[in-house]
Amino acid sequence: MALKILYEDKDIVVVVKPRGVLSQSSSSFEEDMVSLLKKHLGRDGYIGVIHRLDKPVYGVMVYGKNKKATDILCSDLKKKNIGKIYEALVEGLPSEDTGRLTDFIKKENNNISRIADKNTKDAKEAILEYKVAETKHSESKDITRLRINLLTGRHYQIRLQCAAHGFPLFGDYKYNKRLAKEKSEYDKVLTLAAVELSFNHPKTGENMNFKIDADF
């Protein structure tokens, strides 16, 4: 698989992760971004994982090419100094054109998460902001394109919160309950893409911003 590299220097590499590819190495024999990047750099190349995208999600990612750069960017991520903008195609229409969703999410052992009471053990606060970018009305359902500013990075957060608030993603076989009964032309892929990534360069401090178009 050919890598789509948006930027590369001695410290970082910014790439577009395709759908169906893992963000990092796993115990399976599936192709993953770390392995692909090591093929690009050479077997002994260093690739540091800073953030992740779910396997079916398409979008922009940054990896560190040395430990120092990776540590700085991981620290920036914890301090919420890395900006991540997503686009999603959802069914239904939020009650407001812009809004903030705040929930508590608990990760379960079966690779699924659920909305939980804030006092639930191990439940973590999940916050995102959204803006309606476009809406198409039809007799059967409204189709809405959202731009989402992800303020926390919880397990399956965008997919779970959108579904819980009444506008599930097309193609989301985990949280869109309609898919158990019927499928639409939009359900061929999960309609979620990380379209914008911004951060300060770990060495120079320069503000870096990368944008791509959603492929749905």
PDB file of C-alpha atoms in Angstrom:
ATOM      1  CA  MET A   1       0.000   0.000   0.000  1.00  0.00           C
ATOM      2  CA  ALA A   2       1.365   3.427  -0.979  1.00  0.00           C
ATOM      3  CA  LEU A   3       1.654   5.977   1.815  1.00  0.00           C
ATOM      4  CA  LYS A   4       0.156   9.424   1.363  1.00  0.00           C
ATOM      5  CA  ILE A   5       2.663  11.676   3.126  1.00  0.00           C
ATOM      6  CA  LEU A   6       1.640  15.302   3.682  1.00  0.00           C
ATOM      7  CA  TYR A   7       4.853  16.423   5.405  1.00  0.00           C
ATOM      8  CA  GLU A   8       8.100  14.917   6.633  1.00  0.00           C
ATOM      9  CA  ASP A   9      11.316  16.129   8.242  1.00  0.00           C
ATOM     10  CA  LYS A  10      13.866  14.691  10.683  1.00  0.00           C
ATOM     11  CA  ASP A  11      11.465  14.834  13.615  1.00  0.00           C
ATOM     12  CA  ILE A  12       7.933  14.095  12.396  1.00  0.00           C
ATOM     13  CA  VAL A  13       5.948  12.588   9.568  1.00  0.00           C
ATOM     14  CA  VAL A  14       2.355  13.570   8.778  1.00  0.00           C
ATOM     15  CA  VAL A  15       0.326  11.029   6.825  1.00  0.00           C
ATOM     16  CA  VAL A  16      -3.201  10.185   5.735  1.00  0.00           C
ATOM     17  CA  LYS A  17      -4.398   6.926   7.286  1.00  0.00           C
ATOM     18  CA  PRO A  18      -6.677   4.986   4.934  1.00  0.00           C
ATOM     19  CA  ARG A  19      -9.786   3.194   6.106  1.00  0.00           C
ATOM     20  CA  GLY A  20      -9.247  -0.374   7.225  1.00  0.00           C
ATOM     21  CA  VAL A  21      -5.666   0.171   8.413  1.00  0.00           C
ATOM     22  CA  LEU A  22      -4.698   0.066  12.090  1.00  0.00           C
ATOM     23  CA  SER A  23      -3.015   3.150  13.586  1.00  0.00           C
ATOM     24  CA  GLN A  24      -0.352   1.078  15.319  1.00  0.00           C
ATOM     25  CA  SER A  25       1.055  -2.436  15.463  1.00  0.00           C
ATOM     26  CA  SER A  26      -1.065  -5.232  16.879  1.00  0.00           C
ATOM     27  CA  SER A  27      -0.701  -8.935  17.535  1.00  0.00           C
ATOM     28  CA  SER A  28      -2.506  -9.759  14.277  1.00  0.00           C
ATOM     29  CA  PHE A  29      -1.004  -9.995  10.810  1.00  0.00           C
ATOM     30  CA  GLU A  30      -3.020  -7.019   9.564  1.00  0.00           C
ATOM     31  CA  GLU A  31      -1.293  -4.101   7.890  1.00  0.00           C
ATOM     32  CA  ASP A  32      -0.797  -1.086  10.167  1.00  0.00           C
ATOM     33  CA  MET A  33       0.542   2.455   9.838  1.00  0.00           C
ATOM     34  CA  VAL A  34       3.628   1.893  11.993  1.00  0.00           C
ATOM     35  CA  SER A  35       4.741  -1.041   9.850  1.00  0.00           C
ATOM     36  CA  LEU A  36       4.089   0.917   6.647  1.00  0.00           C
ATOM     37  CA  LEU A  37       6.095   3.869   7.932  1.00  0.00           C
ATOM     38  CA  LYS A  38       8.974   1.617   8.970  1.00  0.00           C
ATOM     39  CA  LYS A  39       9.059   0.230   5.446  1.00  0.00           C
ATOM     40  CA  HIS A  40       9.276   3.811   4.225  1.00  0.00           C
ATOM     41  CA  LEU A  41      12.042   4.803   6.653  1.00  0.00           C
ATOM     42  CA  GLY A  42      13.920   1.535   6.788  1.00  0.00           C
ATOM     43  CA  ARG A  43      13.620  -1.354   9.194  1.00  0.00           C
ATOM     44  CA  ASP A  44      15.558   0.436  11.948  1.00  0.00           C
ATOM     45  CA  GLY A  45      13.582   3.667  11.659  1.00  0.00           C
ATOM     46  CA  TYR A  46      11.919   5.015  14.805  1.00  0.00           C
ATOM     47  CA  ILE A  47       8.160   5.589  14.686  1.00  0.00           C
ATOM     48  CA  GLY A  48       6.484   7.010  17.785  1.00  0.00           C
ATOM     49  CA  VAL A  49       2.703   6.773  18.163  1.00  0.00           C
ATOM     50  CA  ILE A  50       1.147  10.038  19.397  1.00  0.00           C
ATOM     51  CA  HIS A  51      -2.576   9.606  18.776  1.00  0.00           C
ATOM     52  CA  ARG A  52      -4.860   7.040  17.160  1.00  0.00           C
ATOM     53  CA  LEU A  53      -7.731   6.726  14.757  1.00  0.00           C
ATOM     54  CA  ASP A  54     -10.176   3.823  14.763  1.00  0.00           C
ATOM     55  CA  LYS A  55      -9.495   1.234  12.079  1.00  0.00           C
ATOM     56  CA  PRO A  56     -12.491   2.243   9.869  1.00  0.00           C
ATOM     57  CA  VAL A  57     -11.720   5.985  10.155  1.00  0.00           C
ATOM     58  CA  TYR A  58      -9.860   7.891   7.437  1.00  0.00           C
ATOM     59  CA  GLY A  59      -7.701  10.911   8.163  1.00  0.00           C
ATOM     60  CA  VAL A  60      -4.632  12.934   9.096  1.00  0.00           C
ATOM     61  CA  MET A  61      -2.154  11.618  11.656  1.00  0.00           C
ATOM     62  CA  VAL A  62       1.273  12.709  12.923  1.00  0.00           C
ATOM     63  CA  TYR A  63       3.979  10.307  14.097  1.00  0.00           C
ATOM     64  CA  GLY A  64       7.294  11.082  15.783  1.00  0.00           C
ATOM     65  CA  LYS A  65      10.561  10.047  14.110  1.00  0.00           C
ATOM     66  CA  ASN A  66      12.561  10.147  17.353  1.00  0.00           C
ATOM     67  CA  LYS A  67      11.777   9.751  21.052  1.00  0.00           C
ATOM     68  CA  LYS A  68      12.214  13.423  21.947  1.00  0.00           C
ATOM     69  CA  ALA A  69       9.752  14.630  19.306  1.00  0.00           C
ATOM     70  CA  THR A  70       7.301  11.902  20.264  1.00  0.00           C
ATOM     71  CA  ASP A  71       7.470  12.761  23.977  1.00  0.00           C
ATOM     72  CA  ILE A  72       6.896  16.470  23.299  1.00  0.00           C
ATOM     73  CA  LEU A  73       3.892  15.818  21.081  1.00  0.00           C
ATOM     74  CA  CYS A  74       2.424  13.276  23.520  1.00  0.00           C
ATOM     75  CA  SER A  75       2.740  15.893  26.259  1.00  0.00           C
ATOM     76  CA  ASP A  76       1.048  18.484  24.042  1.00  0.00           C
ATOM     77  CA  LEU A  77      -1.776  16.032  23.380  1.00  0.00           C
ATOM     78  CA  LYS A  78      -2.350  15.539  27.116  1.00  0.00           C
ATOM     79  CA  LYS A  79      -2.375  19.325  27.581  1.00  0.00           C
ATOM     80  CA  LYS A  80      -4.959  19.596  24.764  1.00  0.00           C
ATOM     81  CA  ASN A  81      -2.549  21.620  22.638  1.00  0.00           C
ATOM     82  CA  ILE A  82      -3.171  19.498  19.536  1.00  0.00           C
ATOM     83  CA  GLY A  83      -6.271  20.418  17.533  1.00  0.00           C
ATOM     84  CA  LYS A  84      -8.314  17.731  15.777  1.00  0.00           C
ATOM     85  CA  ILE A  85     -11.227  18.491  13.473  1.00  0.00           C
ATOM     86  CA  TYR A  86     -13.423  15.724  12.040  1.00  0.00           C
ATOM     87  CA  GLU A  87     -16.231  15.574   9.521  1.00  0.00           C
ATOM     88  CA  ALA A  88     -19.076  13.105   9.853  1.00  0.00           C
ATOM     89  CA  LEU A  89     -22.163  12.282   7.827  1.00  0.00           C
ATOM     90  CA  VAL A  90     -25.050  11.563  10.190  1.00  0.00           C
ATOM     91  CA  GLU A  91     -28.717  10.733   9.877  1.00  0.00           C
ATOM     92  CA  GLY A  92     -31.083  13.170  11.475  1.00  0.00           C
ATOM     93  CA  LEU A  93     -30.535  16.788  12.419  1.00  0.00           C
ATOM     94  CA  PRO A  94     -29.204  18.154  15.716  1.00  0.00           C
ATOM     95  CA  SER A  95     -31.592  20.513  17.487  1.00  0.00           C
ATOM     96  CA  GLU A  96     -29.084  23.373  17.166  1.00  0.00           C
ATOM     97  CA  ASP A  97     -26.752  24.297  14.295  1.00  0.00           C
ATOM     98  CA  THR A  98     -23.847  24.486  16.736  1.00  0.00           C
ATOM     99  CA  GLY A  99     -23.491  22.815  20.075  1.00  0.00           C
ATOM    100  CA  ARG A 100     -21.391  21.015  22.639  1.00  0.00           C
ATOM    101  CA  LEU A 101     -21.964  17.423  23.743  1.00  0.00           C
ATOM    102  CA  THR A 102     -20.764  16.447  27.212  1.00  0.00           C
ATOM    103  CA  ASP A 103     -21.157  12.877  28.436  1.00  0.00           C
ATOM    104  CA  PHE A 104     -19.351  10.293  30.518  1.00  0.00           C
ATOM    105  CA  ILE A 105     -18.078   7.216  28.689  1.00  0.00           C
ATOM    106  CA  LYS A 106     -17.111   3.865  30.134  1.00  0.00           C
ATOM    107  CA  LYS A 107     -15.015   1.455  28.104  1.00  0.00           C
ATOM    108  CA  GLU A 108     -16.099  -2.163  28.426  1.00  0.00           C
ATOM    109  CA  ASN A 109     -14.034  -5.338  28.030  1.00  0.00           C
ATOM    110  CA  ASN A 110     -15.684  -6.350  24.736  1.00  0.00           C
ATOM    111  CA  ASN A 111     -14.178  -3.464  22.691  1.00  0.00           C
ATOM    112  CA  ILE A 112     -17.253  -1.311  23.046  1.00  0.00           C
ATOM    113  CA  SER A 113     -18.030   1.796  25.071  1.00  0.00           C
ATOM    114  CA  ARG A 114     -21.251   3.121  26.543  1.00  0.00           C
ATOM    115  CA  ILE A 115     -22.642   6.328  27.983  1.00  0.00           C
ATOM    116  CA  ALA A 116     -22.570   6.094  31.766  1.00  0.00           C
ATOM    117  CA  ASP A 117     -23.460   8.120  34.834  1.00  0.00           C
ATOM    118  CA  LYS A 118     -20.636  10.431  35.885  1.00  0.00           C
ATOM    119  CA  ASN A 119     -20.294   8.540  39.178  1.00  0.00           C
ATOM    120  CA  THR A 120     -19.745   5.207  37.412  1.00  0.00           C
ATOM    121  CA  LYS A 121     -16.361   3.684  38.183  1.00  0.00           C
ATOM    122  CA  ASP A 122     -13.801   4.326  35.402  1.00  0.00           C
ATOM    123  CA  ALA A 123     -16.225   6.530  33.434  1.00  0.00           C
ATOM    124  CA  LYS A 124     -14.409   9.450  31.776  1.00  0.00           C
ATOM    125  CA  GLU A 125     -15.747  12.801  30.651  1.00  0.00           C
ATOM    126  CA  ALA A 126     -16.165  13.128  26.889  1.00  0.00           C
ATOM    127  CA  ILE A 127     -16.594  16.529  25.236  1.00  0.00           C
ATOM    128  CA  LEU A 128     -16.957  17.559  21.627  1.00  0.00           C
ATOM    129  CA  GLU A 129     -18.214  20.621  19.794  1.00  0.00           C
ATOM    130  CA  TYR A 130     -20.091  20.366  16.514  1.00  0.00           C
ATOM    131  CA  LYS A 131     -21.280  22.641  13.728  1.00  0.00           C
ATOM    132  CA  VAL A 132     -23.772  21.744  11.009  1.00  0.00           C
ATOM    133  CA  ALA A 133     -21.990  22.208   7.678  1.00  0.00           C
ATOM    134  CA  GLU A 134     -24.730  20.981   5.337  1.00  0.00           C
ATOM    135  CA  THR A 135     -28.135  19.315   5.500  1.00  0.00           C
ATOM    136  CA  LYS A 136     -30.023  17.422   2.811  1.00  0.00           C
ATOM    137  CA  HIS A 137     -33.722  16.840   3.421  1.00  0.00           C
ATOM    138  CA  SER A 138     -35.550  13.811   2.057  1.00  0.00           C
ATOM    139  CA  GLU A 139     -38.853  12.065   2.698  1.00  0.00           C
ATOM    140  CA  SER A 140     -37.229   9.234   4.634  1.00  0.00           C
ATOM    141  CA  LYS A 141     -34.509  11.023   6.646  1.00  0.00           C
ATOM    142  CA  ASP A 142     -32.356  14.118   6.930  1.00  0.00           C
ATOM    143  CA  ILE A 143     -28.677  13.729   6.051  1.00  0.00           C
ATOM    144  CA  THR A 144     -26.367  16.126   7.883  1.00  0.00           C
ATOM    145  CA  ARG A 145     -22.668  16.837   7.482  1.00  0.00           C
ATOM    146  CA  LEU A 146     -21.073  17.849  10.787  1.00  0.00           C
ATOM    147  CA  ARG A 147     -17.731  19.456  11.542  1.00  0.00           C
ATOM    148  CA  ILE A 148     -16.584  18.240  14.922  1.00  0.00           C
ATOM    149  CA  ASN A 149     -13.960  19.687  17.221  1.00  0.00           C
ATOM    150  CA  LEU A 150     -12.860  16.798  19.418  1.00  0.00           C
ATOM    151  CA  LEU A 151     -11.904  18.144  22.853  1.00  0.00           C
ATOM    152  CA  THR A 152     -11.280  14.761  24.516  1.00  0.00           C
ATOM    153  CA  GLY A 153     -10.133  11.507  22.955  1.00  0.00           C
ATOM    154  CA  ARG A 154     -12.290   8.756  24.411  1.00  0.00           C
ATOM    155  CA  HIS A 155     -12.870   5.259  23.044  1.00  0.00           C
ATOM    156  CA  TYR A 156     -15.283   5.502  20.055  1.00  0.00           C
ATOM    157  CA  GLN A 157     -16.266   8.927  21.362  1.00  0.00           C
ATOM    158  CA  ILE A 158     -17.667  10.638  18.256  1.00  0.00           C
ATOM    159  CA  ARG A 159     -19.594   7.573  17.117  1.00  0.00           C
ATOM    160  CA  LEU A 160     -21.054   6.915  20.548  1.00  0.00           C
ATOM    161  CA  GLN A 161     -21.976  10.503  21.411  1.00  0.00           C
ATOM    162  CA  CYS A 162     -23.615  11.225  18.057  1.00  0.00           C
ATOM    163  CA  ALA A 163     -25.688   8.041  18.314  1.00  0.00           C
ATOM    164  CA  ALA A 164     -26.648   8.720  21.924  1.00  0.00           C
ATOM    165  CA  HIS A 165     -27.857  12.220  21.034  1.00  0.00           C
ATOM    166  CA  GLY A 166     -30.051  11.058  18.159  1.00  0.00           C
ATOM    167  CA  PHE A 167     -27.921  11.497  15.048  1.00  0.00           C
ATOM    168  CA  PRO A 168     -25.890   8.304  14.451  1.00  0.00           C
ATOM    169  CA  LEU A 169     -23.247   8.042  11.742  1.00  0.00           C
ATOM    170  CA  PHE A 170     -23.963   6.292   8.475  1.00  0.00           C
ATOM    171  CA  GLY A 171     -22.003   3.071   8.176  1.00  0.00           C
ATOM    172  CA  ASP A 172     -21.514   2.745  11.943  1.00  0.00           C
ATOM    173  CA  TYR A 173     -22.218  -0.913  12.612  1.00  0.00           C
ATOM    174  CA  LYS A 174     -21.416  -0.560  16.332  1.00  0.00           C
ATOM    175  CA  TYR A 175     -23.744   2.249  17.361  1.00  0.00           C
ATOM    176  CA  ASN A 176     -26.267   2.905  14.578  1.00  0.00           C
ATOM    177  CA  LYS A 177     -29.187   0.691  15.615  1.00  0.00           C
ATOM    178  CA  ARG A 178     -30.977   1.108  12.268  1.00  0.00           C
ATOM    179  CA  LEU A 179     -28.314  -0.967  10.544  1.00  0.00           C
ATOM    180  CA  ALA A 180     -29.524  -4.113  12.282  1.00  0.00           C
ATOM    181  CA  LYS A 181     -32.739  -3.833  10.225  1.00  0.00           C
ATOM    182  CA  GLU A 182     -31.842  -1.967   7.029  1.00  0.00           C
ATOM    183  CA  LYS A 183     -28.950  -0.415   5.143  1.00  0.00           C
ATOM    184  CA  SER A 184     -28.760   2.613   2.870  1.00  0.00           C
ATOM    185  CA  GLU A 185     -26.403   3.677   0.101  1.00  0.00           C
ATOM    186  CA  TYR A 186     -24.467   5.682   2.708  1.00  0.00           C
ATOM    187  CA  ASP A 187     -23.755   2.618   4.852  1.00  0.00           C
ATOM    188  CA  LYS A 188     -20.968   1.151   2.737  1.00  0.00           C
ATOM    189  CA  VAL A 189     -18.266   2.855   4.835  1.00  0.00           C
ATOM    190  CA  LEU A 190     -18.148   4.586   8.196  1.00  0.00           C
ATOM    191  CA  THR A 191     -18.658   8.255   7.326  1.00  0.00           C
ATOM    192  CA  LEU A 192     -16.094   9.727   9.702  1.00  0.00           C
ATOM    193  CA  ALA A 193     -12.846  11.437   8.701  1.00  0.00           C
ATOM    194  CA  ALA A 194     -10.140  13.344  10.590  1.00  0.00           C
ATOM    195  CA  VAL A 195      -9.872  16.271   8.177  1.00  0.00           C
ATOM    196  CA  GLU A 196      -7.698  18.752  10.061  1.00  0.00           C
ATOM    197  CA  LEU A 197      -4.764  18.436  12.448  1.00  0.00           C
ATOM    198  CA  SER A 198      -2.900  21.336  14.056  1.00  0.00           C
ATOM    199  CA  PHE A 199       0.042  21.337  16.459  1.00  0.00           C
ATOM    200  CA  ASN A 200       3.299  23.099  17.247  1.00  0.00           C
ATOM    201  CA  HIS A 201       6.396  21.522  15.733  1.00  0.00           C
ATOM    202  CA  PRO A 202       8.224  19.684  18.547  1.00  0.00           C
ATOM    203  CA  LYS A 203      11.602  21.185  17.604  1.00  0.00           C
ATOM    204  CA  THR A 204      10.973  24.592  16.026  1.00  0.00           C
ATOM    205  CA  GLY A 205       7.708  25.504  17.764  1.00  0.00           C
ATOM    206  CA  GLU A 206       6.223  26.495  14.405  1.00  0.00           C
ATOM    207  CA  ASN A 207       2.457  26.128  14.147  1.00  0.00           C
ATOM    208  CA  MET A 208       1.659  23.299  11.729  1.00  0.00           C
ATOM    209  CA  ASN A 209      -1.771  22.841  10.182  1.00  0.00           C
ATOM    210  CA  PHE A 210      -2.829  20.107   7.772  1.00  0.00           C
ATOM    211  CA  LYS A 211      -6.174  19.754   6.002  1.00  0.00           C
ATOM    212  CA  ILE A 212      -7.715  17.156   3.718  1.00  0.00           C
ATOM    213  CA  ASP A 213     -11.164  16.702   2.219  1.00  0.00           C
ATOM    214  CA  ALA A 214     -13.516  14.071   3.581  1.00  0.00           C
ATOM    215  CA  ASP A 215     -14.021  11.285   1.033  1.00  0.00           C
ATOM    216  CA  PHE A 216     -17.796  11.015   1.462  1.00  0.00           C
TER     217      PHE A 216
END
